[in-house]
Coordinates of C-alpha atoms in Angstrom, one line a residue:
Chain A
X1 CA 58.3 129.1 125.3
X2 CA 58.2 125.7 126.8
X3 CA 56.6 125.0 130.2
X4 CA 59.0 125.0 133.2
X5 CA 59.6 121.3 133.8
X6 CA 58.4 119.8 137.1
X7 CA 61.5 119.0 139.2
X8 CA 59.5 117.1 141.8
X9 CA 60.6 113.7 142.9
X10 CA 60.0 111.0 145.5
X11 CA 63.2 110.5 147.4
X12 CA 63.3 107.5 149.8
X13 CA 59.6 107.8 150.3
X14 CA 59.7 111.6 150.9
X15 CA 58.0 113.9 148.4
X16 CA 60.5 116.7 147.3
X17 CA 59.4 119.6 145.2
X18 CA 62.9 119.6 143.6
X19 CA 66.2 117.8 144.2
X20 CA 67.9 120.6 146.3
X21 CA 68.5 119.5 149.9
X22 CA 69.9 121.9 152.6
X23 CA 72.6 119.8 154.3
X24 CA 73.0 119.0 157.9
X25 CA 75.1 121.5 159.9
X26 CA 74.7 124.3 157.4
X27 CA 71.0 125.2 157.8
X28 CA 70.3 124.9 161.5
X29 CA 66.7 123.6 162.0
X30 CA 65.2 126.0 159.5
X31 CA 64.5 128.8 161.9
X32 CA 67.6 130.9 161.2
X33 CA 68.0 130.2 157.5
X34 CA 64.4 131.0 156.6
X35 CA 65.3 134.6 157.1
X36 CA 67.9 134.3 154.4
X37 CA 66.5 132.0 151.7
X38 CA 63.0 131.0 150.5
X39 CA 62.7 127.6 152.2
X40 CA 59.7 126.8 150.0
X41 CA 62.0 126.7 147.0
X42 CA 64.1 123.7 148.3
X43 CA 63.3 120.0 148.2
X44 CA 64.2 119.3 151.9
X45 CA 66.3 120.4 154.8
X46 CA 68.5 118.2 157.0
X47 CA 68.8 119.5 160.5
X48 CA 72.0 120.1 162.4
X49 CA 73.0 116.7 163.9
X50 CA 71.7 116.1 167.4
X51 CA 73.2 113.6 169.9
X52 CA 71.6 112.0 172.9
X53 CA 73.6 114.0 175.4
X54 CA 74.3 117.7 174.9
X55 CA 77.7 118.5 173.4
X56 CA 79.5 121.9 174.0
X57 CA 81.5 121.5 170.8
X58 CA 85.2 121.9 170.2
X59 CA 87.4 124.7 171.4
X60 CA 88.0 127.6 169.0
X61 CA 89.2 128.3 166.4
X62 CA 86.7 126.1 164.7
X63 CA 87.0 127.4 161.2
X64 CA 89.9 127.6 158.8
X65 CA 89.7 128.7 155.2
X66 CA 91.8 126.9 152.6
X67 CA 91.9 127.3 148.8
X68 CA 88.3 127.1 147.7
X69 CA 87.6 125.2 150.9
X70 CA 86.6 125.4 154.5
X71 CA 88.0 123.1 157.2
X72 CA 85.7 123.0 160.3
X73 CA 86.1 121.5 163.7
X74 CA 82.7 122.3 165.2
X75 CA 82.6 119.0 167.1
X76 CA 78.8 118.3 166.8
X77 CA 77.9 121.2 169.2
X78 CA 74.2 120.6 170.0
X79 CA 71.8 121.0 172.9
X80 CA 71.1 117.3 173.2
X81 CA 68.2 115.2 172.2
X82 CA 65.7 116.1 175.0
X83 CA 65.8 119.7 174.0
X84 CA 65.6 118.9 170.3
X85 CA 62.6 116.7 170.8
X86 CA 60.8 119.3 173.0
X87 CA 61.8 122.6 171.4
X88 CA 62.7 121.9 167.8
X89 CA 60.9 118.8 166.5
X90 CA 57.3 120.0 167.0
X91 CA 57.9 123.1 164.8
X92 CA 59.4 121.2 161.9
X93 CA 56.0 120.4 160.4
X94 CA 55.1 124.0 160.0
X95 CA 58.2 124.7 157.8
X96 CA 57.3 124.8 154.1
X97 CA 59.4 121.8 153.2
X98 CA 60.0 118.2 154.5
X99 CA 62.6 118.2 157.2
X100 CA 65.0 115.3 157.8
X101 CA 66.4 115.0 161.3
X102 CA 70.1 114.2 161.6
X103 CA 71.1 112.1 164.6
X104 CA 74.4 110.6 165.7
X105 CA 75.3 108.2 168.5
X106 CA 75.8 104.6 169.4
X107 CA 73.3 101.9 168.6
X108 CA 71.0 102.1 171.7
X109 CA 71.1 105.9 171.6
X110 CA 70.2 106.0 167.9
X111 CA 67.4 103.6 168.4
X112 CA 65.9 105.6 171.3
X113 CA 66.1 108.8 169.3
X114 CA 64.7 107.2 166.1
X115 CA 61.8 105.8 168.0
X116 CA 61.0 109.0 169.8
X117 CA 61.2 111.1 166.6
X118 CA 58.8 108.8 164.8
X119 CA 55.6 110.8 164.3
X120 CA 57.1 113.8 166.2
X121 CA 57.8 116.1 163.3
X122 CA 60.5 115.0 161.0
X123 CA 59.7 113.5 157.6
X124 CA 62.7 111.3 157.7
X125 CA 65.9 110.5 159.6
X126 CA 69.5 110.8 158.5
X127 CA 72.0 108.8 160.6
X128 CA 75.3 110.7 160.7
X129 CA 77.9 108.0 160.6
X130 CA 80.8 110.1 159.7
X131 CA 81.4 113.4 161.5
X132 CA 85.2 113.7 161.3
X133 CA 85.3 115.7 164.6
X134 CA 84.1 113.1 167.0
X135 CA 85.5 109.6 167.4
X136 CA 84.6 106.2 168.8
X137 CA 81.1 104.8 168.7
X138 CA 79.9 107.7 166.7
X139 CA 82.0 106.7 163.7
X140 CA 81.7 103.1 162.7
X141 CA 84.0 102.6 159.7
X142 CA 83.6 98.9 158.7
X143 CA 80.7 97.8 156.5
X144 CA 79.7 95.1 159.0
X145 CA 79.6 97.6 161.9
X146 CA 77.6 100.1 159.8
X147 CA 75.2 97.4 158.8
X148 CA 74.6 96.2 162.4
X149 CA 74.1 99.8 163.6
X150 CA 71.6 100.6 160.8
X151 CA 69.7 97.4 161.3
X152 CA 69.2 98.4 164.9
X153 CA 67.9 101.8 163.9
X154 CA 65.7 100.3 161.2
X155 CA 63.9 98.2 163.8
X156 CA 63.2 101.3 165.9
X157 CA 61.4 103.4 163.2
X158 CA 59.2 103.3 160.2
X159 CA 60.4 106.8 159.1
X160 CA 62.3 107.0 155.8
X161 CA 65.9 106.3 156.9
X162 CA 69.0 107.7 155.3
X163 CA 72.6 106.8 156.0
X164 CA 75.2 109.6 155.8
X165 CA 78.3 107.6 154.7
X166 CA 81.9 108.6 155.4
X167 CA 84.0 109.6 152.4
X168 CA 85.8 106.2 152.3
X169 CA 87.2 106.1 148.7
X170 CA 88.1 102.5 148.8
X171 CA 85.1 101.0 150.5
X172 CA 82.3 103.4 149.5
X173 CA 80.6 100.6 147.5
X174 CA 80.7 98.2 150.4
X175 CA 79.3 100.8 152.8
X176 CA 76.5 101.6 150.4
X177 CA 75.6 98.0 150.2
X178 CA 75.7 97.6 153.9
X179 CA 73.2 100.4 154.3
X180 CA 71.0 98.9 151.7
X181 CA 71.1 95.4 153.3
X182 CA 70.3 97.0 156.7
X183 CA 67.1 98.4 155.2
X184 CA 67.9 102.1 154.6
X185 CA 65.8 104.0 152.1
X186 CA 68.5 106.3 150.9
X187 CA 72.0 107.6 151.2
X188 CA 73.8 110.8 151.7
X189 CA 77.2 110.6 150.0
X190 CA 79.3 111.6 151.6
X191 CA 80.6 113.9 154.4
X192 CA 83.5 116.4 154.9
X193 CA 86.9 115.0 154.2
X194 CA 89.2 114.6 157.3
X195 CA 91.7 117.4 157.0
X196 CA 94.3 119.6 158.8
X197 CA 95.5 123.2 158.5
X198 CA 98.7 124.7 160.0
X199 CA 99.5 128.1 161.2
X200 CA 103.0 128.5 159.9
X201 CA 103.8 131.5 162.1
X202 CA 102.9 129.7 165.3
X203 CA 103.9 126.3 163.9
X204 CA 100.9 124.6 165.2
X205 CA 97.5 123.4 163.9
X206 CA 95.1 126.3 163.1
X207 CA 92.0 124.5 164.6
X208 CA 91.4 124.2 168.3
X209 CA 90.3 120.6 167.7
X210 CA 93.6 120.0 165.8
X211 CA 91.9 118.1 162.9
X212 CA 88.7 118.9 161.1
X213 CA 86.6 118.2 158.0
X214 CA 87.1 119.8 154.6
X215 CA 84.1 121.1 152.6
X216 CA 83.4 123.6 149.9
X217 CA 84.1 123.8 146.1
X218 CA 87.5 122.1 146.6
X219 CA 85.9 118.7 147.4
X220 CA 83.4 118.6 144.5
X221 CA 85.4 116.2 142.2
X222 CA 85.9 113.8 145.2
X223 CA 82.2 113.9 146.0
X224 CA 81.3 113.2 142.4
X225 CA 83.6 110.2 142.4
X226 CA 82.1 108.8 145.6
X227 CA 78.5 109.3 144.3
X228 CA 79.5 107.5 141.1
X229 CA 81.0 104.6 143.0
X230 CA 78.0 104.3 145.4
X231 CA 75.6 104.4 142.4
X232 CA 77.5 101.5 140.8
X233 CA 77.0 99.5 144.0
X234 CA 73.3 100.1 144.9
X235 CA 70.0 101.2 143.6
X236 CA 69.2 103.4 146.6
X237 CA 68.5 107.1 146.0
X238 CA 71.5 109.3 146.8
X239 CA 71.8 112.9 148.1
X240 CA 75.1 113.9 146.4
X241 CA 76.8 116.0 149.0
X242 CA 80.0 118.0 148.9
X243 CA 81.2 121.1 147.1
X244 CA 78.1 122.0 145.0
X245 CA 78.0 125.8 144.8
X246 CA 76.8 126.5 141.3
X247 CA 74.8 125.2 138.3
X248 CA 77.6 123.2 136.8
X249 CA 78.3 121.4 140.1
X250 CA 74.6 120.6 140.6
X251 CA 74.2 119.1 137.1
X252 CA 77.4 117.2 137.5
X253 CA 76.0 115.6 140.7
X254 CA 73.0 114.3 138.7
X255 CA 75.3 113.0 136.0
X256 CA 77.3 111.2 138.7
X257 CA 74.2 109.3 139.7
X258 CA 72.6 111.3 142.5
X259 CA 68.8 111.9 142.7
X260 CA 69.1 114.9 145.1
X261 CA 71.7 117.6 145.4
X262 CA 73.0 118.7 148.7
X263 CA 73.8 122.4 149.4
X264 CA 76.1 122.9 152.4
X265 CA 79.0 125.2 152.6
X266 CA 77.6 127.4 149.8
X267 CA 74.9 128.5 152.3
X268 CA 77.7 130.3 154.2
X269 CA 79.3 132.2 151.3
X270 CA 76.6 132.4 148.5
X271 CA 73.3 131.6 150.1
X272 CA 71.2 132.6 147.1
X273 CA 73.1 130.3 144.7
X274 CA 70.0 128.0 144.7
X275 CA 68.2 130.4 142.3
X276 CA 70.6 129.9 139.4
X277 CA 70.9 126.2 140.2
X278 CA 67.2 125.7 140.0
X279 CA 67.1 127.4 136.6
X280 CA 70.0 125.2 135.4
X281 CA 68.2 122.1 136.6
X282 CA 65.1 123.1 134.7
X283 CA 67.2 123.6 131.5
X284 CA 69.0 120.3 132.1
X285 CA 65.6 118.5 132.2
X286 CA 64.4 120.2 129.1
X287 CA 67.4 120.0 126.9
X288 CA 69.1 116.8 125.8
X289 CA 72.8 116.1 125.9
X290 CA 75.0 118.7 124.3
X291 CA 72.3 121.3 124.3
X292 CA 72.7 122.9 127.6
X293 CA 74.5 126.3 127.5
X294 CA 77.6 126.3 129.6
X295 CA 77.4 128.7 132.5
X296 CA 79.6 131.7 131.9
Chain B
X1 CA 69.1 140.2 158.0
X2 CA 69.1 140.0 154.3
X3 CA 71.6 139.3 151.5
X4 CA 71.9 142.6 149.7
X5 CA 73.3 143.2 146.2
X6 CA 74.6 146.7 146.0
X7 CA 77.3 148.9 144.4
X8 CA 80.8 150.0 145.4
X9 CA 81.0 153.8 145.4
X10 CA 84.6 154.0 146.5
X11 CA 87.4 151.8 147.9
X12 CA 90.4 154.0 148.6
X13 CA 93.1 154.4 151.2
X14 CA 92.5 157.2 153.7
X15 CA 95.2 159.9 153.2
X16 CA 98.6 158.9 154.6
X17 CA 97.6 155.3 155.6
X18 CA 98.9 152.7 153.3
X19 CA 97.4 149.5 154.7
X20 CA 93.8 150.7 155.3
X21 CA 90.9 151.2 152.9
X22 CA 87.7 153.2 153.2
X23 CA 85.0 151.2 151.4
X24 CA 81.9 153.2 150.5
X25 CA 78.8 151.2 149.5
X26 CA 75.5 152.3 148.2
X27 CA 73.1 151.8 151.1
X28 CA 70.3 149.4 150.1
X29 CA 66.7 150.4 150.9
X30 CA 65.6 148.8 154.2
X31 CA 69.2 148.4 155.5
X32 CA 69.1 149.8 159.0
X33 CA 71.9 148.5 161.2
X34 CA 72.6 149.7 164.7
X35 CA 76.0 150.5 166.1
X36 CA 77.8 147.3 167.1
X37 CA 76.2 145.2 164.5
X38 CA 78.2 143.9 161.5
X39 CA 78.0 142.8 157.9
X40 CA 79.5 139.9 156.0
X41 CA 80.9 141.2 152.8
X42 CA 81.5 139.0 149.8
X43 CA 85.1 139.7 148.8
X44 CA 85.0 137.4 145.8
X45 CA 82.1 138.1 143.4
X46 CA 82.3 135.0 141.2
X47 CA 85.4 133.0 142.2
X48 CA 85.8 130.7 145.2
X49 CA 89.3 131.6 146.5
X50 CA 89.1 133.2 148.9
X51 CA 85.9 131.4 149.7
X52 CA 84.3 133.0 152.7
X53 CA 82.8 136.4 153.2
X54 CA 84.5 138.6 155.8
X55 CA 82.9 140.2 158.8
X56 CA 83.2 144.0 159.1
X57 CA 81.8 146.6 161.5
X58 CA 80.1 149.6 160.0
X59 CA 82.0 152.8 160.5
X60 CA 79.4 155.2 159.2
X61 CA 75.8 155.1 158.0
X62 CA 74.3 157.9 155.9
X63 CA 70.9 158.0 154.1
X64 CA 72.6 156.9 150.8
X65 CA 75.8 155.2 151.9
X66 CA 77.4 152.7 154.2
X67 CA 81.1 153.1 155.1
X68 CA 83.4 150.3 156.2
X69 CA 87.0 151.0 157.2
X70 CA 89.3 148.0 157.1
X71 CA 93.0 147.0 157.3
X72 CA 94.5 144.9 154.4
X73 CA 95.9 142.1 156.5
X74 CA 95.0 138.7 154.9
X75 CA 93.9 137.1 151.7
X76 CA 90.3 138.2 152.1
X77 CA 91.0 141.8 152.7
X78 CA 93.6 141.8 150.0
X79 CA 91.0 140.6 147.5
X80 CA 88.5 143.2 148.8
X81 CA 91.1 145.9 148.3
X82 CA 91.2 145.0 144.6
X83 CA 87.5 145.7 144.1
X84 CA 86.8 148.8 142.2
X85 CA 84.2 151.6 142.2
X86 CA 81.2 150.7 140.1
X87 CA 81.4 147.0 140.8
X88 CA 78.5 145.1 142.2
X89 CA 79.0 143.6 145.7
X90 CA 76.9 141.5 148.0
X91 CA 76.7 141.7 151.8
X92 CA 74.7 140.0 154.4
X93 CA 73.3 142.0 157.3
X94 CA 72.7 143.6 159.7
X95 CA 74.1 140.8 161.9
X96 CA 74.5 140.3 165.6
X97 CA 73.8 142.3 168.7
X98 CA 74.4 146.0 169.0
X99 CA 75.9 148.1 171.8
X100 CA 73.3 148.3 174.6
X101 CA 72.2 151.9 175.1
X102 CA 73.0 153.6 178.3
X103 CA 72.5 157.0 180.0
X104 CA 75.4 159.1 181.2
X105 CA 78.9 159.6 180.0
X106 CA 80.3 157.1 177.4
X107 CA 83.9 156.0 177.2
X108 CA 84.8 154.6 173.8
X109 CA 88.0 152.5 174.1
X110 CA 89.5 151.6 170.7
X111 CA 92.6 149.6 169.8
X112 CA 93.8 150.2 166.3
X113 CA 91.0 149.4 163.7
X114 CA 88.6 148.8 166.6
X115 CA 87.9 152.6 166.2
X116 CA 86.0 151.8 163.0
X117 CA 83.0 150.3 164.7
X118 CA 83.0 152.8 167.5
X119 CA 82.8 155.7 165.0
X120 CA 79.3 154.6 164.1
X121 CA 78.4 154.6 167.8
X122 CA 79.9 158.1 168.2
X123 CA 77.8 159.2 165.2
X124 CA 74.7 157.9 166.9
X125 CA 75.6 159.6 170.2
X126 CA 76.1 162.8 168.3
X127 CA 72.7 162.5 166.7
X128 CA 71.2 162.1 170.2
X129 CA 73.1 165.3 171.3
X130 CA 75.3 163.3 173.6
X131 CA 78.7 163.6 171.9
X132 CA 79.8 166.2 174.5
X133 CA 79.6 163.6 177.2
X134 CA 81.5 161.0 175.2
X135 CA 85.3 160.4 175.2
X136 CA 87.3 158.3 172.8
X137 CA 90.5 156.7 174.1
X138 CA 92.4 155.5 171.1
X139 CA 95.5 153.4 171.2
X140 CA 97.7 152.6 168.2
X141 CA 101.2 151.2 167.4
X142 CA 102.4 154.5 165.9
X143 CA 101.1 157.8 164.7
X144 CA 99.8 156.3 161.3
X145 CA 97.1 154.6 163.3
X146 CA 95.6 157.9 164.5
X147 CA 93.8 158.9 161.4
X148 CA 90.5 158.1 163.1
X149 CA 91.0 160.8 165.6
X150 CA 89.7 163.7 163.5
X151 CA 86.5 161.9 162.5
X152 CA 85.6 161.6 166.2
X153 CA 86.6 165.2 166.9
X154 CA 84.4 166.4 164.1
X155 CA 81.4 164.7 165.8
X156 CA 82.3 166.7 169.0
X157 CA 83.8 163.8 170.9
X158 CA 86.7 164.5 173.2
X159 CA 89.7 162.3 172.2
X160 CA 92.7 161.1 174.0
X161 CA 95.4 159.1 172.2
X162 CA 98.3 156.8 173.0
X163 CA 100.9 155.2 170.8
X164 CA 103.1 152.3 171.7
X165 CA 106.2 154.0 170.2
X166 CA 105.4 157.4 171.7
X167 CA 105.3 159.0 168.2
X168 CA 102.0 160.8 169.0
X169 CA 99.9 161.3 172.1
X170 CA 101.0 159.6 175.3
X171 CA 103.5 156.8 175.1
X172 CA 101.8 153.6 176.2
X173 CA 98.7 151.5 175.9
X174 CA 95.1 152.5 175.6
X175 CA 94.4 150.6 178.8
X176 CA 96.8 153.1 180.6
X177 CA 94.6 155.9 179.3
X178 CA 91.5 153.9 180.6
X179 CA 92.9 153.6 184.1
X180 CA 93.6 157.4 184.2
X181 CA 90.1 158.1 183.0
X182 CA 88.5 155.8 185.5
X183 CA 90.4 157.7 188.3
X184 CA 88.4 160.8 187.4
X185 CA 85.4 161.4 189.4
X186 CA 82.6 159.8 187.3
X187 CA 81.0 156.4 186.3
X188 CA 81.0 156.1 182.6
X189 CA 79.7 153.2 180.5
X190 CA 82.6 151.6 178.6
X191 CA 82.3 150.4 175.0
X192 CA 85.5 148.8 173.7
X193 CA 86.7 147.3 170.5
X194 CA 90.2 146.1 169.6
X195 CA 92.7 143.2 169.9
X196 CA 92.0 140.4 172.4
X197 CA 94.7 141.4 174.9
X198 CA 93.5 145.0 175.0
X199 CA 89.9 143.9 175.6
X200 CA 91.1 141.6 178.5
X201 CA 92.8 144.7 179.8
X202 CA 89.6 146.7 179.7
X203 CA 87.9 144.0 181.7
X204 CA 90.8 144.0 184.2
X205 CA 90.5 147.8 184.6
X206 CA 86.7 147.8 185.0
X207 CA 85.8 144.6 186.9
X208 CA 84.6 145.0 190.5
X209 CA 84.2 148.8 190.0
X210 CA 80.5 148.7 189.2
X211 CA 81.3 150.2 185.8
X212 CA 79.5 148.6 182.9
X213 CA 81.8 147.5 180.1
X214 CA 80.8 146.2 176.7
X215 CA 83.3 144.6 174.4
X216 CA 83.0 143.9 170.7
X217 CA 84.8 140.6 169.9
X218 CA 86.5 139.6 166.6
X219 CA 86.7 135.9 165.7
X220 CA 87.2 133.8 162.6
X221 CA 83.8 133.4 161.1
X222 CA 82.2 131.4 158.3
X223 CA 78.4 132.1 157.9
X224 CA 77.9 135.1 160.2
X225 CA 74.3 134.1 160.8
X226 CA 74.3 131.3 163.4
X227 CA 74.2 128.4 161.0
X228 CA 77.7 126.9 161.2
X229 CA 78.5 127.3 164.9
X230 CA 82.0 128.2 163.9
X231 CA 82.7 131.4 165.8
X232 CA 82.6 130.1 169.3
X233 CA 83.6 132.5 172.1
X234 CA 84.4 131.0 175.5
X235 CA 82.2 132.6 178.1
X236 CA 81.6 131.8 181.8
X237 CA 78.4 130.0 180.7
X238 CA 80.1 127.9 178.0
X239 CA 80.6 128.6 174.3
X240 CA 78.5 131.4 172.8
X241 CA 78.5 132.4 169.1
X242 CA 80.1 135.8 168.2
X243 CA 77.7 136.2 165.3
X244 CA 74.4 135.8 167.0
X245 CA 75.1 136.1 170.8
X246 CA 77.6 138.8 170.1
X247 CA 79.7 140.3 168.7
X248 CA 79.0 142.7 171.6
X249 CA 79.2 141.0 175.0
X250 CA 79.3 142.4 178.6
X251 CA 83.0 142.1 179.5
X252 CA 82.1 140.1 182.6
X253 CA 80.5 137.3 180.5
X254 CA 83.7 136.4 178.8
X255 CA 86.2 133.7 179.9
X256 CA 89.2 136.0 179.2
X257 CA 91.9 133.5 179.8
X258 CA 90.5 131.1 177.2
X259 CA 89.6 133.9 174.8
X260 CA 93.1 135.5 174.8
X261 CA 94.7 132.1 174.4
X262 CA 92.6 131.2 171.3
X263 CA 92.7 134.6 169.7

């Protein structure tokens, strides 16, 4: 029997034991999910996005199920940066995996948070540029705006810096290049897809926030496309994010050009899927093309 | 909280009730829920549609079995109703906060399927020798909804029923029964589970009386474990999560106007 291949990698300057990354907003800050999964078997964890000011989140209902998908309208509910820095950040180092802190805000807020987090616990920062449930300054959409914002954050921190890009089908290459030019070390591609769901009986939107973001298996082919296009544009390492819930999806993400594989919505419905995924990644590394057994 | 992989021992309709099922699961070692807590059951073993697990209260717990009683009312429960004896099934639990213990007489107030979760509480009270001081007030649309009654009676709990169409028990709402009961000369602790409007009525009937009332709330839910922040409940102190701060809340904590509007 052959030795289990080593799945370890360096991603944007962070040492990961394997390519699996628990995605922001689906794994808290590690405290809750560590009761459910073996955190030491993941490559990294991205914390729930924190903003400078606390945010109460959107009115309920915040969740609507769609065919093989989930539309959420959480609205970046979080206790604000001061509490994150004081209560959450110090404990991040004691978790058995590198933790990437996800932050969102305007330029000055992002810079202040990035500076304060440097050396305070996280192994890296992810700038959430694309939450579909908040608007305005939180969501730059033009490559020039994104580049300016990321340059500002880059100046504020020496931590590995990831940009979580919006799922902009037509400009994903431009956005990836903007992040690279601004000095980012890696990308998360992408985020939930803007979406709506209606309650036909009540003839109104099912979400309290009216619109939301679609995630889950339904979005996987779209994520693969976005990763592929971003990969063509830049050499930065990519966390392929969106819809991976089994071995086939995870391997597809690598084939599309991602170095790391994000696990998000699957944590809600099949939290132990990482076990079969890790096994499949090991087989993928061992076997050449055409030799991997299809998953039943 | 753990993700358990267990076995379906039965999944059948209770006699005479078409749209309900009694799901009997093999109880995994180490699974020790308390009344009021819930589990997230995987309705779909391998597929992804329906995607999410569904939250259910526990109706009964025996050394070897876990019982869940549910109504087939959406895509998730329809899929669950197709699952057969002998199939493997996962569930996550125990989740959430339980009904706070209290001395003295207990008034269990159930609307429809809300009786399922209160049955487990009644079982626990019976084990503590307190069934005699407990009363179930059960409200249903029609007589078909009353199948829970005998289960409570077997435990030695006094039961009073109301149906909206008057086909059995008193004609009216369970909150009418509650007002009558509260006019009697005693101060019970109230445990309530049922539709949003009914729970708001329980709060109306008990507020300002010094009677403690606990309500178990139902919301749309994704993860069940505090990760997604999806099951927000409006309270007087802002949004709280049904999955980790609840599902059991003190009635006075809830912002009832907002809760009923969103339900």
